[in-house]
Amino acid sequence: MADPMHQFEVKPVVEIPPVNVPGLGLVDLSITNSVVAMFVAATMIILFFAVVTASPRVVPGRLQVVGEGMFSFIDDLATGIIGPQGRAFFPFVFTLFIFILAMNMLGMFTVFTATAQLAVALTFALMSFLLVVVVGLVRNGLGFFKLFLPSGVPWYLWWLVVPIEVISFLLRPVTLSLRLFGNMLGGHVAMKVFAGFIVSLSAVASAGGVAYLAYVAAVLAFGGVLALTALEFLVAFLQAFVFAVLTCVYLNDAVHAGDH
């Protein structure tokens, strides 16, 4: 349990026999702790908004203020970046934001953080990327490919600019997922390492004598844990926010590809 990476190990909670899927072979459908964490986060979101919308008031209570605040926050974000067309993508962006935020926050109170798994973060990033491609092609047709050749670029630089734009576009899901995955993973590892220092230094100090000085270092390590915990709560929100912002930015490129 002292291993800081132990908290990210995916373990089956309910064993389900593998299913043979044509073209994919045997697929393990066991319910893991990652699936449970995502299910709990989704259930918490549904229950929260069920309570908020059950009896709306003209003068909102605390929960209603929080719910309406999140709605208006993401609505302003989508319309501010994409424009009036952004309201059509509000359900998708809001769902991404609130689900990632719930999983991040849940990971602060439990032993497993689903967004610290690269497969989970990459799945969300690929969903955003595929939506951008579909929206871009549907709205602009072949004009979508103007995204890879910004206006005003001299013809003799096309050979350099186009490959750079294509590569940067294809790397979007990679950078989007690594940003979320890396920040959540790194923060939780740092907290576990500092917490391990507290236990180890306290054990050293129990020997008595000069070793009592280790208690001073243990107190400093405890302060480090408190500071990292506060920072990690902030990062949990910021990473959900950044994911939503970048999704809106990419959708804006798809919607306005002809003006690129």
PDB file of C-alpha atoms in Angstrom:
ATOM      1  CA  MET A   1       0.000   0.000   0.000  1.00  0.00           C
ATOM      2  CA  ALA A   2       3.074   2.313   0.313  1.00  0.00           C
ATOM      3  CA  ASP A   3       3.494   2.228  -3.459  1.00  0.00           C
ATOM      4  CA  PRO A   4       2.156   5.593  -4.761  1.00  0.00           C
ATOM      5  CA  MET A   5       1.053   3.905  -7.994  1.00  0.00           C
ATOM      6  CA  HIS A   6      -1.021   1.282  -6.194  1.00  0.00           C
ATOM      7  CA  GLN A   7      -4.018   3.632  -6.079  1.00  0.00           C
ATOM      8  CA  PHE A   8      -4.275   3.614  -9.895  1.00  0.00           C
ATOM      9  CA  GLU A   9      -4.396  -0.172 -10.319  1.00  0.00           C
ATOM     10  CA  VAL A  10      -7.549  -1.286 -12.129  1.00  0.00           C
ATOM     11  CA  LYS A  11      -9.091  -4.267 -10.334  1.00  0.00           C
ATOM     12  CA  PRO A  12     -12.217  -6.281 -11.139  1.00  0.00           C
ATOM     13  CA  VAL A  13     -15.063  -5.804  -8.681  1.00  0.00           C
ATOM     14  CA  VAL A  14     -17.566  -8.123 -10.374  1.00  0.00           C
ATOM     15  CA  GLU A  15     -16.139 -10.901 -12.533  1.00  0.00           C
ATOM     16  CA  ILE A  16     -17.976 -11.454 -15.826  1.00  0.00           C
ATOM     17  CA  PRO A  17     -16.876 -14.169 -18.280  1.00  0.00           C
ATOM     18  CA  PRO A  18     -15.201 -12.769 -21.437  1.00  0.00           C
ATOM     19  CA  VAL A  19     -17.387 -12.417 -24.526  1.00  0.00           C
ATOM     20  CA  ASN A  20     -16.153 -13.342 -27.985  1.00  0.00           C
ATOM     21  CA  VAL A  21     -16.686 -10.334 -30.275  1.00  0.00           C
ATOM     22  CA  PRO A  22     -16.115 -10.962 -34.001  1.00  0.00           C
ATOM     23  CA  GLY A  23     -13.065  -9.066 -35.142  1.00  0.00           C
ATOM     24  CA  LEU A  24     -11.968  -8.227 -31.605  1.00  0.00           C
ATOM     25  CA  GLY A  25     -11.653 -11.647 -30.015  1.00  0.00           C
ATOM     26  CA  LEU A  26     -12.350 -12.134 -26.310  1.00  0.00           C
ATOM     27  CA  VAL A  27     -13.522  -8.955 -24.572  1.00  0.00           C
ATOM     28  CA  ASP A  28     -13.430  -8.756 -20.777  1.00  0.00           C
ATOM     29  CA  LEU A  29     -16.690  -7.195 -19.554  1.00  0.00           C
ATOM     30  CA  SER A  30     -15.880  -7.428 -15.853  1.00  0.00           C
ATOM     31  CA  ILE A  31     -16.953  -4.454 -13.755  1.00  0.00           C
ATOM     32  CA  THR A  32     -13.789  -2.811 -12.445  1.00  0.00           C
ATOM     33  CA  ASN A  33     -13.165  -0.179  -9.803  1.00  0.00           C
ATOM     34  CA  SER A  34     -12.815   2.316 -12.671  1.00  0.00           C
ATOM     35  CA  VAL A  35     -16.300   1.465 -13.935  1.00  0.00           C
ATOM     36  CA  VAL A  36     -17.681   1.720 -10.407  1.00  0.00           C
ATOM     37  CA  ALA A  37     -16.090   5.164  -9.949  1.00  0.00           C
ATOM     38  CA  MET A  38     -17.632   6.411 -13.199  1.00  0.00           C
ATOM     39  CA  PHE A  39     -21.009   4.915 -12.310  1.00  0.00           C
ATOM     40  CA  VAL A  40     -20.962   6.553  -8.874  1.00  0.00           C
ATOM     41  CA  ALA A  41     -20.017   9.918 -10.413  1.00  0.00           C
ATOM     42  CA  ALA A  42     -22.837   9.654 -12.976  1.00  0.00           C
ATOM     43  CA  THR A  43     -25.324   8.653 -10.262  1.00  0.00           C
ATOM     44  CA  MET A  44     -24.300  11.604  -8.085  1.00  0.00           C
ATOM     45  CA  ILE A  45     -24.830  13.996 -11.013  1.00  0.00           C
ATOM     46  CA  ILE A  46     -28.259  12.562 -11.817  1.00  0.00           C
ATOM     47  CA  LEU A  47     -29.375  12.683  -8.182  1.00  0.00           C
ATOM     48  CA  PHE A  48     -28.079  16.227  -7.748  1.00  0.00           C
ATOM     49  CA  PHE A  49     -29.963  17.630 -10.729  1.00  0.00           C
ATOM     50  CA  ALA A  50     -33.024  15.527  -9.889  1.00  0.00           C
ATOM     51  CA  VAL A  51     -33.143  17.245  -6.490  1.00  0.00           C
ATOM     52  CA  VAL A  52     -32.446  20.679  -8.006  1.00  0.00           C
ATOM     53  CA  THR A  53     -35.170  20.403 -10.650  1.00  0.00           C
ATOM     54  CA  ALA A  54     -37.727  18.601  -8.451  1.00  0.00           C
ATOM     55  CA  SER A  55     -39.102  21.808  -6.930  1.00  0.00           C
ATOM     56  CA  PRO A  56     -37.623  24.908  -8.604  1.00  0.00           C
ATOM     57  CA  ARG A  57     -38.268  28.190  -6.834  1.00  0.00           C
ATOM     58  CA  VAL A  58     -38.476  31.792  -7.985  1.00  0.00           C
ATOM     59  CA  VAL A  59     -36.056  32.618  -5.173  1.00  0.00           C
ATOM     60  CA  PRO A  60     -33.552  29.749  -5.573  1.00  0.00           C
ATOM     61  CA  GLY A  61     -32.099  27.837  -2.685  1.00  0.00           C
ATOM     62  CA  ARG A  62     -28.437  26.903  -2.346  1.00  0.00           C
ATOM     63  CA  LEU A  63     -28.564  23.776  -4.501  1.00  0.00           C
ATOM     64  CA  GLN A  64     -30.604  25.528  -7.176  1.00  0.00           C
ATOM     65  CA  VAL A  65     -28.091  28.382  -7.247  1.00  0.00           C
ATOM     66  CA  VAL A  66     -25.253  25.901  -7.765  1.00  0.00           C
ATOM     67  CA  GLY A  67     -27.120  24.018 -10.505  1.00  0.00           C
ATOM     68  CA  GLU A  68     -28.206  27.146 -12.358  1.00  0.00           C
ATOM     69  CA  GLY A  69     -24.747  28.618 -11.918  1.00  0.00           C
ATOM     70  CA  MET A  70     -23.106  25.642 -13.630  1.00  0.00           C
ATOM     71  CA  PHE A  71     -25.637  25.772 -16.468  1.00  0.00           C
ATOM     72  CA  SER A  72     -25.097  29.480 -17.109  1.00  0.00           C
ATOM     73  CA  PHE A  73     -21.329  29.110 -16.689  1.00  0.00           C
ATOM     74  CA  ILE A  74     -21.010  26.528 -19.467  1.00  0.00           C
ATOM     75  CA  ASP A  75     -23.665  28.240 -21.610  1.00  0.00           C
ATOM     76  CA  ASP A  76     -21.693  31.495 -21.473  1.00  0.00           C
ATOM     77  CA  LEU A  77     -18.510  29.566 -22.211  1.00  0.00           C
ATOM     78  CA  ALA A  78     -19.924  27.816 -25.296  1.00  0.00           C
ATOM     79  CA  THR A  79     -21.632  30.891 -26.758  1.00  0.00           C
ATOM     80  CA  GLY A  80     -18.675  33.115 -25.892  1.00  0.00           C
ATOM     81  CA  ILE A  81     -16.199  30.949 -27.789  1.00  0.00           C
ATOM     82  CA  ILE A  82     -18.303  29.471 -30.598  1.00  0.00           C
ATOM     83  CA  GLY A  83     -20.908  32.199 -30.942  1.00  0.00           C
ATOM     84  CA  PRO A  84     -24.708  31.817 -31.161  1.00  0.00           C
ATOM     85  CA  GLN A  85     -24.194  28.363 -32.722  1.00  0.00           C
ATOM     86  CA  GLY A  86     -22.504  27.264 -29.501  1.00  0.00           C
ATOM     87  CA  ARG A  87     -25.849  26.710 -27.788  1.00  0.00           C
ATOM     88  CA  ALA A  88     -26.394  23.660 -30.023  1.00  0.00           C
ATOM     89  CA  PHE A  89     -23.297  22.063 -28.464  1.00  0.00           C
ATOM     90  CA  PHE A  90     -24.147  23.048 -24.893  1.00  0.00           C
ATOM     91  CA  PRO A  91     -25.474  19.582 -23.877  1.00  0.00           C
ATOM     92  CA  PHE A  92     -22.275  17.870 -25.020  1.00  0.00           C
ATOM     93  CA  VAL A  93     -19.883  20.394 -23.474  1.00  0.00           C
ATOM     94  CA  PHE A  94     -21.866  20.580 -20.233  1.00  0.00           C
ATOM     95  CA  THR A  95     -21.971  16.782 -19.923  1.00  0.00           C
ATOM     96  CA  LEU A  96     -18.207  16.545 -20.452  1.00  0.00           C
ATOM     97  CA  PHE A  97     -17.514  19.282 -17.920  1.00  0.00           C
ATOM     98  CA  ILE A  98     -19.786  18.037 -15.154  1.00  0.00           C
ATOM     99  CA  PHE A  99     -18.843  14.360 -15.589  1.00  0.00           C
ATOM    100  CA  ILE A 100     -15.092  15.029 -15.562  1.00  0.00           C
ATOM    101  CA  LEU A 101     -15.505  17.393 -12.604  1.00  0.00           C
ATOM    102  CA  ALA A 102     -17.512  14.798 -10.674  1.00  0.00           C
ATOM    103  CA  MET A 103     -14.915  12.079 -11.295  1.00  0.00           C
ATOM    104  CA  ASN A 104     -12.073  14.422 -10.336  1.00  0.00           C
ATOM    105  CA  MET A 105     -13.783  15.449  -7.104  1.00  0.00           C
ATOM    106  CA  LEU A 106     -14.812  11.887  -6.303  1.00  0.00           C
ATOM    107  CA  GLY A 107     -11.170  10.869  -6.599  1.00  0.00           C
ATOM    108  CA  MET A 108     -10.325  13.325  -3.817  1.00  0.00           C
ATOM    109  CA  PHE A 109     -12.522  11.411  -1.356  1.00  0.00           C
ATOM    110  CA  THR A 110     -12.032   7.824  -2.534  1.00  0.00           C
ATOM    111  CA  VAL A 111      -9.069   5.604  -3.363  1.00  0.00           C
ATOM    112  CA  PHE A 112      -9.643   5.652  -7.130  1.00  0.00           C
ATOM    113  CA  THR A 113      -9.671   8.468  -9.675  1.00  0.00           C
ATOM    114  CA  ALA A 114     -11.095   7.381 -13.032  1.00  0.00           C
ATOM    115  CA  THR A 115      -9.669  10.390 -14.895  1.00  0.00           C
ATOM    116  CA  ALA A 116      -6.164   9.360 -13.811  1.00  0.00           C
ATOM    117  CA  GLN A 117      -6.539   6.450 -16.264  1.00  0.00           C
ATOM    118  CA  LEU A 118      -5.265   7.298 -19.747  1.00  0.00           C
ATOM    119  CA  ALA A 119      -7.926   5.099 -21.382  1.00  0.00           C
ATOM    120  CA  VAL A 120     -10.708   7.141 -19.756  1.00  0.00           C
ATOM    121  CA  ALA A 121      -9.178  10.527 -20.596  1.00  0.00           C
ATOM    122  CA  LEU A 122      -8.424   9.422 -24.161  1.00  0.00           C
ATOM    123  CA  THR A 123     -12.002   8.235 -24.652  1.00  0.00           C
ATOM    124  CA  PHE A 124     -13.364  11.687 -23.777  1.00  0.00           C
ATOM    125  CA  ALA A 125     -10.768  13.322 -26.018  1.00  0.00           C
ATOM    126  CA  LEU A 126     -11.636  11.060 -28.965  1.00  0.00           C
ATOM    127  CA  MET A 127     -15.338  11.804 -28.492  1.00  0.00           C
ATOM    128  CA  SER A 128     -14.597  15.530 -28.773  1.00  0.00           C
ATOM    129  CA  PHE A 129     -12.259  15.019 -31.729  1.00  0.00           C
ATOM    130  CA  LEU A 130     -14.744  12.888 -33.695  1.00  0.00           C
ATOM    131  CA  LEU A 131     -17.528  15.393 -33.020  1.00  0.00           C
ATOM    132  CA  VAL A 132     -15.316  18.185 -34.374  1.00  0.00           C
ATOM    133  CA  VAL A 133     -14.590  16.205 -37.553  1.00  0.00           C
ATOM    134  CA  VAL A 134     -18.254  15.283 -38.118  1.00  0.00           C
ATOM    135  CA  VAL A 135     -19.511  18.818 -37.454  1.00  0.00           C
ATOM    136  CA  GLY A 136     -16.801  20.298 -39.645  1.00  0.00           C
ATOM    137  CA  LEU A 137     -17.601  18.054 -42.613  1.00  0.00           C
ATOM    138  CA  VAL A 138     -21.388  18.365 -42.247  1.00  0.00           C
ATOM    139  CA  ARG A 139     -21.388  22.153 -41.933  1.00  0.00           C
ATOM    140  CA  ASN A 140     -18.613  22.995 -44.377  1.00  0.00           C
ATOM    141  CA  GLY A 141     -18.208  20.007 -46.674  1.00  0.00           C
ATOM    142  CA  LEU A 142     -14.796  20.095 -48.321  1.00  0.00           C
ATOM    143  CA  GLY A 143     -14.436  23.656 -47.009  1.00  0.00           C
ATOM    144  CA  PHE A 144     -13.539  22.038 -43.691  1.00  0.00           C
ATOM    145  CA  PHE A 145     -10.061  21.398 -45.073  1.00  0.00           C
ATOM    146  CA  LYS A 146      -9.451  25.161 -45.206  1.00  0.00           C
ATOM    147  CA  LEU A 147      -8.626  24.631 -41.546  1.00  0.00           C
ATOM    148  CA  PHE A 148      -5.267  23.245 -42.646  1.00  0.00           C
ATOM    149  CA  LEU A 149      -4.375  26.211 -44.863  1.00  0.00           C
ATOM    150  CA  PRO A 150      -4.927  29.527 -43.067  1.00  0.00           C
ATOM    151  CA  SER A 151      -5.752  32.443 -45.315  1.00  0.00           C
ATOM    152  CA  GLY A 152      -2.897  34.800 -46.153  1.00  0.00           C
ATOM    153  CA  VAL A 153      -0.208  32.110 -46.241  1.00  0.00           C
ATOM    154  CA  PRO A 154       2.043  32.555 -49.335  1.00  0.00           C
ATOM    155  CA  TRP A 155       1.802  29.673 -51.802  1.00  0.00           C
ATOM    156  CA  TYR A 156       5.489  28.849 -51.451  1.00  0.00           C
ATOM    157  CA  LEU A 157       4.949  28.050 -47.755  1.00  0.00           C
ATOM    158  CA  TRP A 158       2.020  25.690 -48.292  1.00  0.00           C
ATOM    159  CA  TRP A 159       4.313  22.661 -48.270  1.00  0.00           C
ATOM    160  CA  LEU A 160       5.433  23.623 -44.733  1.00  0.00           C
ATOM    161  CA  VAL A 161       2.235  25.026 -43.208  1.00  0.00           C
ATOM    162  CA  VAL A 162      -0.187  22.305 -44.314  1.00  0.00           C
ATOM    163  CA  PRO A 163       1.733  19.350 -42.742  1.00  0.00           C
ATOM    164  CA  ILE A 164       2.187  21.337 -39.520  1.00  0.00           C
ATOM    165  CA  GLU A 165      -1.539  22.124 -39.341  1.00  0.00           C
ATOM    166  CA  VAL A 166      -2.516  18.517 -40.117  1.00  0.00           C
ATOM    167  CA  ILE A 167      -0.165  17.102 -37.485  1.00  0.00           C
ATOM    168  CA  SER A 168      -1.289  19.623 -34.862  1.00  0.00           C
ATOM    169  CA  PHE A 169      -4.939  18.783 -35.632  1.00  0.00           C
ATOM    170  CA  LEU A 170      -4.352  15.026 -35.312  1.00  0.00           C
ATOM    171  CA  LEU A 171      -2.485  15.532 -32.046  1.00  0.00           C
ATOM    172  CA  ARG A 172      -5.422  17.320 -30.421  1.00  0.00           C
ATOM    173  CA  PRO A 173      -6.933  14.212 -28.788  1.00  0.00           C
ATOM    174  CA  VAL A 174      -3.483  13.185 -27.569  1.00  0.00           C
ATOM    175  CA  THR A 175      -2.699  16.505 -25.891  1.00  0.00           C
ATOM    176  CA  LEU A 176      -6.253  16.850 -24.590  1.00  0.00           C
ATOM    177  CA  SER A 177      -6.148  13.451 -22.889  1.00  0.00           C
ATOM    178  CA  LEU A 178      -2.561  13.683 -21.625  1.00  0.00           C
ATOM    179  CA  ARG A 179      -3.274  17.039 -19.985  1.00  0.00           C
ATOM    180  CA  LEU A 180      -6.166  15.626 -17.947  1.00  0.00           C
ATOM    181  CA  PHE A 181      -4.513  12.274 -17.253  1.00  0.00           C
ATOM    182  CA  GLY A 182      -1.118  13.715 -16.348  1.00  0.00           C
ATOM    183  CA  ASN A 183      -2.387  16.377 -13.962  1.00  0.00           C
ATOM    184  CA  MET A 184      -4.677  14.037 -12.045  1.00  0.00           C
ATOM    185  CA  LEU A 185      -2.052  11.279 -11.911  1.00  0.00           C
ATOM    186  CA  GLY A 186       0.786  13.564 -10.856  1.00  0.00           C
ATOM    187  CA  GLY A 187      -1.171  15.330  -8.139  1.00  0.00           C
ATOM    188  CA  HIS A 188      -2.355  12.112  -6.508  1.00  0.00           C
ATOM    189  CA  VAL A 189       1.135  10.578  -6.671  1.00  0.00           C
ATOM    190  CA  ALA A 190       2.631  13.660  -4.992  1.00  0.00           C
ATOM    191  CA  MET A 191       0.037  13.524  -2.197  1.00  0.00           C
ATOM    192  CA  LYS A 192       0.694   9.811  -1.630  1.00  0.00           C
ATOM    193  CA  VAL A 193       4.469  10.356  -1.528  1.00  0.00           C
ATOM    194  CA  PHE A 194       4.207  13.143   1.063  1.00  0.00           C
ATOM    195  CA  ALA A 195       1.755  11.057   3.092  1.00  0.00           C
ATOM    196  CA  GLY A 196       4.282   8.227   2.998  1.00  0.00           C
ATOM    197  CA  PHE A 197       6.914  10.610   4.368  1.00  0.00           C
ATOM    198  CA  ILE A 198       4.700  11.283   7.394  1.00  0.00           C
ATOM    199  CA  VAL A 199       4.412   7.587   8.227  1.00  0.00           C
ATOM    200  CA  SER A 200       8.079   6.827   7.583  1.00  0.00           C
ATOM    201  CA  LEU A 201       9.416   9.808   9.547  1.00  0.00           C
ATOM    202  CA  SER A 202       7.073   9.082  12.459  1.00  0.00           C
ATOM    203  CA  ALA A 203       8.367   5.517  12.551  1.00  0.00           C
ATOM    204  CA  VAL A 204      11.950   6.797  12.651  1.00  0.00           C
ATOM    205  CA  ALA A 205      11.123   9.260  15.433  1.00  0.00           C
ATOM    206  CA  SER A 206       9.621   6.478  17.561  1.00  0.00           C
ATOM    207  CA  ALA A 207      13.150   5.180  18.126  1.00  0.00           C
ATOM    208  CA  GLY A 208      13.682   8.059  20.558  1.00  0.00           C
ATOM    209  CA  GLY A 209      16.708  10.212  21.248  1.00  0.00           C
ATOM    210  CA  VAL A 210      17.995  12.331  18.402  1.00  0.00           C
ATOM    211  CA  ALA A 211      15.501  10.557  16.154  1.00  0.00           C
ATOM    212  CA  TYR A 212      12.773  12.723  17.705  1.00  0.00           C
ATOM    213  CA  LEU A 213      13.900  15.408  15.273  1.00  0.00           C
ATOM    214  CA  ALA A 214      12.200  13.370  12.557  1.00  0.00           C
ATOM    215  CA  TYR A 215       8.901  14.585  13.995  1.00  0.00           C
ATOM    216  CA  VAL A 216       9.781  18.065  12.745  1.00  0.00           C
ATOM    217  CA  ALA A 217      10.202  16.741   9.221  1.00  0.00           C
ATOM    218  CA  ALA A 218       6.969  14.760   9.611  1.00  0.00           C
ATOM    219  CA  VAL A 219       5.100  17.953  10.535  1.00  0.00           C
ATOM    220  CA  LEU A 220       6.558  19.670   7.450  1.00  0.00           C
ATOM    221  CA  ALA A 221       5.463  16.721   5.321  1.00  0.00           C
ATOM    222  CA  PHE A 222       1.977  16.996   6.822  1.00  0.00           C
ATOM    223  CA  GLY A 223       1.894  20.668   5.830  1.00  0.00           C
ATOM    224  CA  GLY A 224       2.921  19.626   2.342  1.00  0.00           C
ATOM    225  CA  VAL A 225       0.013  17.183   2.188  1.00  0.00           C
ATOM    226  CA  LEU A 226      -2.435  19.901   3.229  1.00  0.00           C
ATOM    227  CA  ALA A 227      -1.064  22.299   0.614  1.00  0.00           C
ATOM    228  CA  LEU A 228      -1.139  19.643  -2.120  1.00  0.00           C
ATOM    229  CA  THR A 229      -4.680  18.645  -1.190  1.00  0.00           C
ATOM    230  CA  ALA A 230      -5.897  22.234  -1.520  1.00  0.00           C
ATOM    231  CA  LEU A 231      -4.035  22.569  -4.822  1.00  0.00           C
ATOM    232  CA  GLU A 232      -5.473  19.287  -6.082  1.00  0.00           C
ATOM    233  CA  PHE A 233      -9.039  20.461  -5.435  1.00  0.00           C
ATOM    234  CA  LEU A 234      -8.264  23.501  -7.577  1.00  0.00           C
ATOM    235  CA  VAL A 235      -6.664  21.327 -10.271  1.00  0.00           C
ATOM    236  CA  ALA A 236      -9.699  19.016 -10.257  1.00  0.00           C
ATOM    237  CA  PHE A 237     -11.915  21.951 -11.233  1.00  0.00           C
ATOM    238  CA  LEU A 238      -9.416  23.560 -13.600  1.00  0.00           C
ATOM    239  CA  GLN A 239      -8.850  20.389 -15.600  1.00  0.00           C
ATOM    240  CA  ALA A 240     -12.581  19.940 -16.178  1.00  0.00           C
ATOM    241  CA  PHE A 241     -12.794  23.623 -17.135  1.00  0.00           C
ATOM    242  CA  VAL A 242      -9.795  23.455 -19.497  1.00  0.00           C
ATOM    243  CA  PHE A 243     -11.211  20.326 -21.149  1.00  0.00           C
ATOM    244  CA  ALA A 244     -14.506  22.148 -21.762  1.00  0.00           C
ATOM    245  CA  VAL A 245     -12.743  25.292 -23.030  1.00  0.00           C
ATOM    246  CA  LEU A 246     -10.551  23.397 -25.503  1.00  0.00           C
ATOM    247  CA  THR A 247     -13.541  21.386 -26.708  1.00  0.00           C
ATOM    248  CA  CYS A 248     -15.339  24.673 -27.443  1.00  0.00           C
ATOM    249  CA  VAL A 249     -12.244  26.041 -29.194  1.00  0.00           C
ATOM    250  CA  TYR A 250     -12.012  22.966 -31.418  1.00  0.00           C
ATOM    251  CA  LEU A 251     -15.749  23.097 -32.162  1.00  0.00           C
ATOM    252  CA  ASN A 252     -15.364  26.756 -33.065  1.00  0.00           C
ATOM    253  CA  ASP A 253     -12.767  25.754 -35.668  1.00  0.00           C
ATOM    254  CA  ALA A 254     -15.199  23.214 -37.114  1.00  0.00           C
ATOM    255  CA  VAL A 255     -18.179  25.593 -37.175  1.00  0.00           C
ATOM    256  CA  HIS A 256     -16.218  28.480 -38.675  1.00  0.00           C
ATOM    257  CA  ALA A 257     -13.751  26.524 -40.803  1.00  0.00           C
ATOM    258  CA  GLY A 258     -14.617  28.636 -43.841  1.00  0.00           C
ATOM    259  CA  ASP A 259     -13.463  31.770 -42.021  1.00  0.00           C
ATOM    260  CA  HIS A 260     -10.183  30.290 -40.848  1.00  0.00           C
TER     261      HIS A 260
END
